[in-house]
PDB file of C-alpha atoms and ligand atoms in Angstrom:
ATOM      1  CA  MET A   1    -210.244 -21.131  50.372  1.00 85.00           C
ATOM      2  CA  SER A   2    -208.853 -23.135  47.529  1.00 95.00           C
ATOM      3  CA  ARG A   3    -208.396 -26.772  48.418  1.00 97.00           C
ATOM      4  CA  LEU A   4    -204.618 -26.078  47.214  1.00 98.00           C
ATOM      5  CA  LYS A   5    -204.355 -22.538  49.299  1.00 98.00           C
ATOM      6  CA  GLU A   6    -205.846 -25.125  52.300  1.00 98.00           C
ATOM      7  CA  LEU A   7    -203.051 -27.497  51.685  1.00 98.00           C
ATOM      8  CA  ARG A   8    -200.570 -25.066  51.311  1.00 98.00           C
ATOM      9  CA  LYS A   9    -201.068 -23.537  54.397  1.00 98.00           C
ATOM     10  CA  TYR A  10    -201.057 -26.745  56.400  1.00 98.00           C
ATOM     11  CA  VAL A  11    -197.504 -27.416  54.270  1.00 98.00           C
ATOM     12  CA  ASP A  12    -196.479 -23.923  55.237  1.00 98.00           C
ATOM     13  CA  GLU A  13    -197.054 -24.620  59.079  1.00 98.00           C
ATOM     14  CA  GLU A  14    -194.912 -27.880  58.910  1.00 98.00           C
ATOM     15  CA  LEU A  15    -192.065 -26.044  56.944  1.00 98.00           C
ATOM     16  CA  ASN A  16    -192.016 -23.162  59.398  1.00 97.00           C
ATOM     17  CA  LYS A  17    -191.219 -25.550  62.063  1.00 97.00           C
ATOM     18  CA  ILE A  18    -187.782 -26.378  60.012  1.00 97.00           C
ATOM     19  CA  GLU A  19    -185.354 -24.580  62.714  1.00 95.00           C
ATOM     20  CA  ASP A  20    -182.562 -23.902  60.201  1.00 97.00           C
ATOM     21  CA  ALA A  21    -183.228 -20.752  58.012  1.00 97.00           C
ATOM     22  CA  ASP A  22    -181.772 -22.064  54.698  1.00 97.00           C
ATOM     23  CA  LYS A  23    -183.110 -25.347  55.149  1.00 97.00           C
ATOM     24  CA  ARG A  24    -186.681 -24.100  55.534  1.00 97.00           C
ATOM     25  CA  THR A  25    -185.890 -21.346  52.963  1.00 98.00           C
ATOM     26  CA  SER A  26    -184.745 -23.588  50.294  1.00 97.00           C
ATOM     27  CA  ALA A  27    -187.755 -26.574  51.524  1.00 98.00           C
ATOM     28  CA  ILE A  28    -189.804 -23.771  50.583  1.00 98.00           C
ATOM     29  CA  ALA A  29    -188.952 -22.199  47.250  1.00 98.00           C
ATOM     30  CA  HIS A  30    -188.613 -26.033  46.270  1.00 98.00           C
ATOM     31  CA  LEU A  31    -192.192 -27.529  47.107  1.00 98.00           C
ATOM     32  CA  TYR A  32    -193.558 -24.164  45.569  1.00 98.00           C
ATOM     33  CA  GLY A  33    -191.049 -24.249  42.336  1.00 98.00           C
ATOM     34  CA  VAL A  34    -192.091 -27.698  41.864  1.00 98.00           C
ATOM     35  CA  SER A  35    -196.132 -26.903  42.433  1.00 98.00           C
ATOM     36  CA  LEU A  36    -195.417 -23.788  39.470  1.00 98.00           C
ATOM     37  CA  ALA A  37    -193.746 -26.475  37.199  1.00 98.00           C
ATOM     38  CA  ALA A  38    -196.570 -29.178  37.793  1.00 98.00           C
ATOM     39  CA  THR A  39    -199.204 -26.819  37.079  1.00 98.00           C
ATOM     40  CA  LEU A  40    -197.787 -25.604  33.814  1.00 98.00           C
ATOM     41  CA  ILE A  41    -197.002 -29.158  32.476  1.00 98.00           C
ATOM     42  CA  ALA A  42    -200.122 -31.034  33.660  1.00 98.00           C
ATOM     43  CA  LYS A  43    -202.119 -27.740  31.692  1.00 98.00           C
ATOM     44  CA  LYS A  44    -199.539 -28.832  28.972  1.00 98.00           C
ATOM     45  CA  ARG A  45    -201.038 -32.232  29.029  1.00 98.00           C
ATOM     46  CA  GLY A  46    -204.271 -32.139  29.537  1.00 98.00           C
ATOM     47  CA  LEU A  47    -204.279 -33.460  33.106  1.00 98.00           C
ATOM     48  CA  ASN A  48    -205.368 -31.701  36.175  1.00 98.00           C
ATOM     49  CA  PRO A  49    -203.380 -28.925  37.273  1.00 98.00           C
ATOM     50  CA  GLU A  50    -205.018 -28.604  40.763  1.00 98.00           C
ATOM     51  CA  ILE A  51    -203.949 -32.278  41.867  1.00 98.00           C
ATOM     52  CA  ALA A  52    -200.134 -31.906  39.936  1.00 98.00           C
ATOM     53  CA  ALA A  53    -199.822 -28.632  42.463  1.00 98.00           C
ATOM     54  CA  MET A  54    -201.122 -30.506  45.284  1.00 98.00           C
ATOM     55  CA  ALA A  55    -198.883 -33.671  44.956  1.00 99.00           C
ATOM     56  CA  ALA A  56    -195.663 -31.226  44.514  1.00 99.00           C
ATOM     57  CA  MET A  57    -196.665 -29.239  47.687  1.00 98.00           C
ATOM     58  CA  LEU A  58    -196.603 -32.766  49.284  1.00 98.00           C
ATOM     59  CA  HIS A  59    -193.475 -34.586  47.409  1.00 98.00           C
ATOM     60  CA  ASP A  60    -190.817 -34.055  49.664  1.00 98.00           C
ATOM     61  CA  LEU A  61    -192.652 -33.248  52.606  1.00 98.00           C
ATOM     62  CA  TYR A  62    -191.238 -36.579  54.259  1.00 98.00           C
ATOM     63  CA  ALA A  63    -187.772 -35.425  54.065  1.00 98.00           C
ATOM     64  CA  TYR A  64    -188.063 -31.969  55.054  1.00 98.00           C
ATOM     65  CA  LYS A  65    -189.917 -33.483  58.675  1.00 96.00           C
ATOM     66  CA  SER A  66    -187.649 -36.614  59.096  1.00 96.00           C
ATOM     67  CA  GLY A  67    -184.456 -34.717  57.752  1.00 94.00           C
ATOM     68  CA  SER A  68    -183.760 -37.766  55.629  1.00 95.00           C
ATOM     69  CA  TYR A  69    -183.968 -38.779  52.207  1.00 97.00           C
ATOM     70  CA  ASP A  70    -183.916 -42.892  52.476  1.00 97.00           C
ATOM     71  CA  ASP A  71    -186.432 -43.741  50.802  1.00 98.00           C
ATOM     72  CA  HIS A  72    -188.347 -40.585  51.159  1.00 98.00           C
ATOM     73  CA  ALA A  73    -190.584 -41.016  48.116  1.00 98.00           C
ATOM     74  CA  HIS A  74    -192.339 -43.884  49.223  1.00 98.00           C
ATOM     75  CA  LYS A  75    -192.616 -43.292  53.223  1.00 98.00           C
ATOM     76  CA  GLY A  76    -193.728 -39.559  51.686  1.00 98.00           C
ATOM     77  CA  ALA A  77    -196.741 -41.260  49.761  1.00 98.00           C
ATOM     78  CA  TYR A  78    -198.137 -42.508  53.284  1.00 98.00           C
ATOM     79  CA  LEU A  79    -197.404 -39.563  54.908  1.00 98.00           C
ATOM     80  CA  ALA A  80    -199.483 -37.493  52.073  1.00 98.00           C
ATOM     81  CA  GLY A  81    -202.050 -39.825  52.230  1.00 98.00           C
ATOM     82  CA  ASP A  82    -202.499 -39.719  55.844  1.00 98.00           C
ATOM     83  CA  ILE A  83    -202.754 -35.715  55.053  1.00 98.00           C
ATOM     84  CA  LEU A  84    -205.053 -35.789  52.738  1.00 98.00           C
ATOM     85  CA  GLU A  85    -206.921 -37.722  54.825  1.00 98.00           C
ATOM     86  CA  GLU A  86    -206.734 -35.721  57.623  1.00 97.00           C
ATOM     87  CA  LEU A  87    -207.201 -32.388  55.884  1.00 98.00           C
ATOM     88  CA  ASN A  88    -210.398 -34.495  53.568  1.00 97.00           C
ATOM     89  CA  LEU A  89    -209.764 -32.104  50.531  1.00 97.00           C
ATOM     90  CA  THR A  90    -209.760 -34.914  47.817  1.00 98.00           C
ATOM     91  CA  ASP A  91    -211.941 -37.757  47.223  1.00 98.00           C
ATOM     92  CA  ASP A  92    -210.286 -41.483  47.069  1.00 98.00           C
ATOM     93  CA  ALA A  93    -209.533 -41.366  43.116  1.00 98.00           C
ATOM     94  CA  GLU A  94    -207.492 -38.019  43.556  1.00 98.00           C
ATOM     95  CA  THR A  95    -206.115 -39.104  46.672  1.00 98.00           C
ATOM     96  CA  GLU A  96    -204.754 -42.251  45.078  1.00 98.00           C
ATOM     97  CA  GLU A  97    -203.530 -40.112  42.135  1.00 98.00           C
ATOM     98  CA  ILE A  98    -201.462 -37.886  44.442  1.00 98.00           C
ATOM     99  CA  CYS A  99    -200.194 -40.247  46.684  1.00 98.00           C
ATOM    100  CA  SER A 100    -198.717 -42.812  43.586  1.00 98.00           C
ATOM    101  CA  ALA A 101    -197.014 -39.845  42.038  1.00 98.00           C
ATOM    102  CA  ILE A 102    -195.554 -38.832  45.335  1.00 98.00           C
ATOM    103  CA  TYR A 103    -194.620 -42.986  45.481  1.00 98.00           C
ATOM    104  CA  HIS A 104    -193.080 -42.897  42.148  1.00 98.00           C
ATOM    105  CA  HIS A 105    -191.129 -39.716  42.055  1.00 98.00           C
ATOM    106  CA  ASP A 106    -187.549 -40.444  42.799  1.00 96.00           C
ATOM    107  CA  ASP A 107    -187.907 -43.495  40.164  1.00 96.00           C
ATOM    108  CA  LYS A 108    -186.752 -40.455  37.188  1.00 95.00           C
ATOM    109  CA  LEU A 109    -185.214 -42.836  34.928  1.00 93.00           C
ATOM    110  CA  VAL A 110    -188.381 -45.137  34.450  1.00 95.00           C
ATOM    111  CA  THR A 111    -191.683 -43.783  32.924  1.00 97.00           C
ATOM    112  CA  ASP A 112    -194.956 -44.272  35.297  1.00 98.00           C
ATOM    113  CA  GLY A 113    -198.367 -43.056  34.464  1.00 98.00           C
ATOM    114  CA  PRO A 114    -199.365 -39.574  33.435  1.00 98.00           C
ATOM    115  CA  MET A 115    -199.413 -37.896  36.963  1.00 98.00           C
ATOM    116  CA  ASP A 116    -196.909 -39.641  38.215  1.00 98.00           C
ATOM    117  CA  GLU A 117    -194.490 -38.259  35.362  1.00 98.00           C
ATOM    118  CA  VAL A 118    -196.108 -34.489  35.457  1.00 98.00           C
ATOM    119  CA  LEU A 119    -194.263 -34.483  39.085  1.00 98.00           C
ATOM    120  CA  LYS A 120    -190.837 -35.993  38.285  1.00 98.00           C
ATOM    121  CA  ASP A 121    -190.500 -33.367  35.358  1.00 98.00           C
ATOM    122  CA  ALA A 122    -191.934 -30.614  37.521  1.00 98.00           C
ATOM    123  CA  ASP A 123    -188.912 -31.707  40.181  1.00 98.00           C
ATOM    124  CA  VAL A 124    -186.217 -32.028  37.360  1.00 98.00           C
ATOM    125  CA  ILE A 125    -187.371 -28.685  36.242  1.00 97.00           C
ATOM    126  CA  ASP A 126    -186.713 -27.161  39.643  1.00 98.00           C
ATOM    127  CA  HIS A 127    -183.717 -28.735  39.897  1.00 97.00           C
ATOM    128  CA  CYS A 128    -182.395 -27.692  36.735  1.00 96.00           C
ATOM    129  CA  LEU A 129    -183.663 -24.359  36.705  1.00 95.00           C
ATOM    130  CA  LYS A 130    -183.289 -23.101  40.397  1.00 94.00           C
ATOM    131  CA  ASP A 131    -179.487 -22.061  38.993  1.00 93.00           C
ATOM    132  CA  SER A 132    -179.302 -22.538  35.223  1.00 90.00           C
ATOM    133  CA  SER A 133    -175.245 -21.912  35.927  1.00 93.00           C
ATOM    134  CA  LYS A 134    -174.893 -25.277  37.215  1.00 93.00           C
ATOM    135  CA  PRO A 135    -174.719 -28.708  35.291  1.00 94.00           C
ATOM    136  CA  VAL A 136    -177.753 -30.621  35.010  1.00 95.00           C
ATOM    137  CA  LYS A 137    -176.890 -33.733  36.872  1.00 93.00           C
ATOM    138  CA  GLU A 138    -176.752 -37.173  35.093  1.00 92.00           C
ATOM    139  CA  LYS A 139    -179.535 -39.179  36.367  1.00 90.00           C
ATOM    140  CA  GLU A 140    -181.666 -35.642  34.840  1.00 94.00           C
ATOM    141  CA  GLN A 141    -180.133 -34.900  31.545  1.00 95.00           C
ATOM    142  CA  VAL A 142    -182.545 -37.237  29.753  1.00 95.00           C
ATOM    143  CA  ARG A 143    -185.614 -35.829  31.632  1.00 96.00           C
ATOM    144  CA  PHE A 144    -184.290 -32.207  30.805  1.00 97.00           C
ATOM    145  CA  ASP A 145    -183.495 -32.622  27.365  1.00 97.00           C
ATOM    146  CA  LYS A 146    -187.481 -34.179  26.638  1.00 97.00           C
ATOM    147  CA  LEU A 147    -188.719 -31.400  28.430  1.00 98.00           C
ATOM    148  CA  CYS A 148    -186.982 -28.639  26.751  1.00 97.00           C
ATOM    149  CA  SER A 149    -187.913 -30.193  23.822  1.00 97.00           C
ATOM    150  CA  GLU A 150    -191.739 -30.486  24.712  1.00 97.00           C
ATOM    151  CA  PHE A 151    -191.910 -26.675  25.494  1.00 96.00           C
ATOM    152  CA  GLY A 152    -189.642 -25.485  22.963  1.00 97.00           C
ATOM    153  CA  ILE A 153    -186.764 -24.046  24.752  1.00 93.00           C
TER     154      ILE A 153
HETATM  155 FE1  FE2 B 201    -187.615 -36.053  46.276  1.00 71.27          FE
HETATM  156 FE1  FE2 B 202    -188.298 -32.326  45.359  1.00 71.27          FE
END
């Protein structure tokens, strides 16, 4: 089994504990949507698509488990570190790269490291394209416009 598949198996089990069916569906759709977008963006930028996808699968897990978005990026980075240590799928540098991306993913108005930016952009793509009839949020507009020009859309 690939390590991405192994991580998804773990995340799926956690998401399946969400009792509310609508919340469960939207959590699954978001993590898989961001994971696909992160893969695409990482490939385009010459970064590791597997690490990007793994970061995406974990990025909002803390919020879904706790039911709160309060400081979920920072708390989620620590949760991701614990999960990756338990699953033993990544080396120290990869764990650090994934946790850093999750730690910074809510800071959409500043620019961080290359993999941090992949996760932020993937999150924005999922927010903006899962229902393109909805207006883009003000705090995501600049980032979304840059992505559209990067991808020629
Ligand atoms: Fe988030
Ligand atoms: Fe997200």
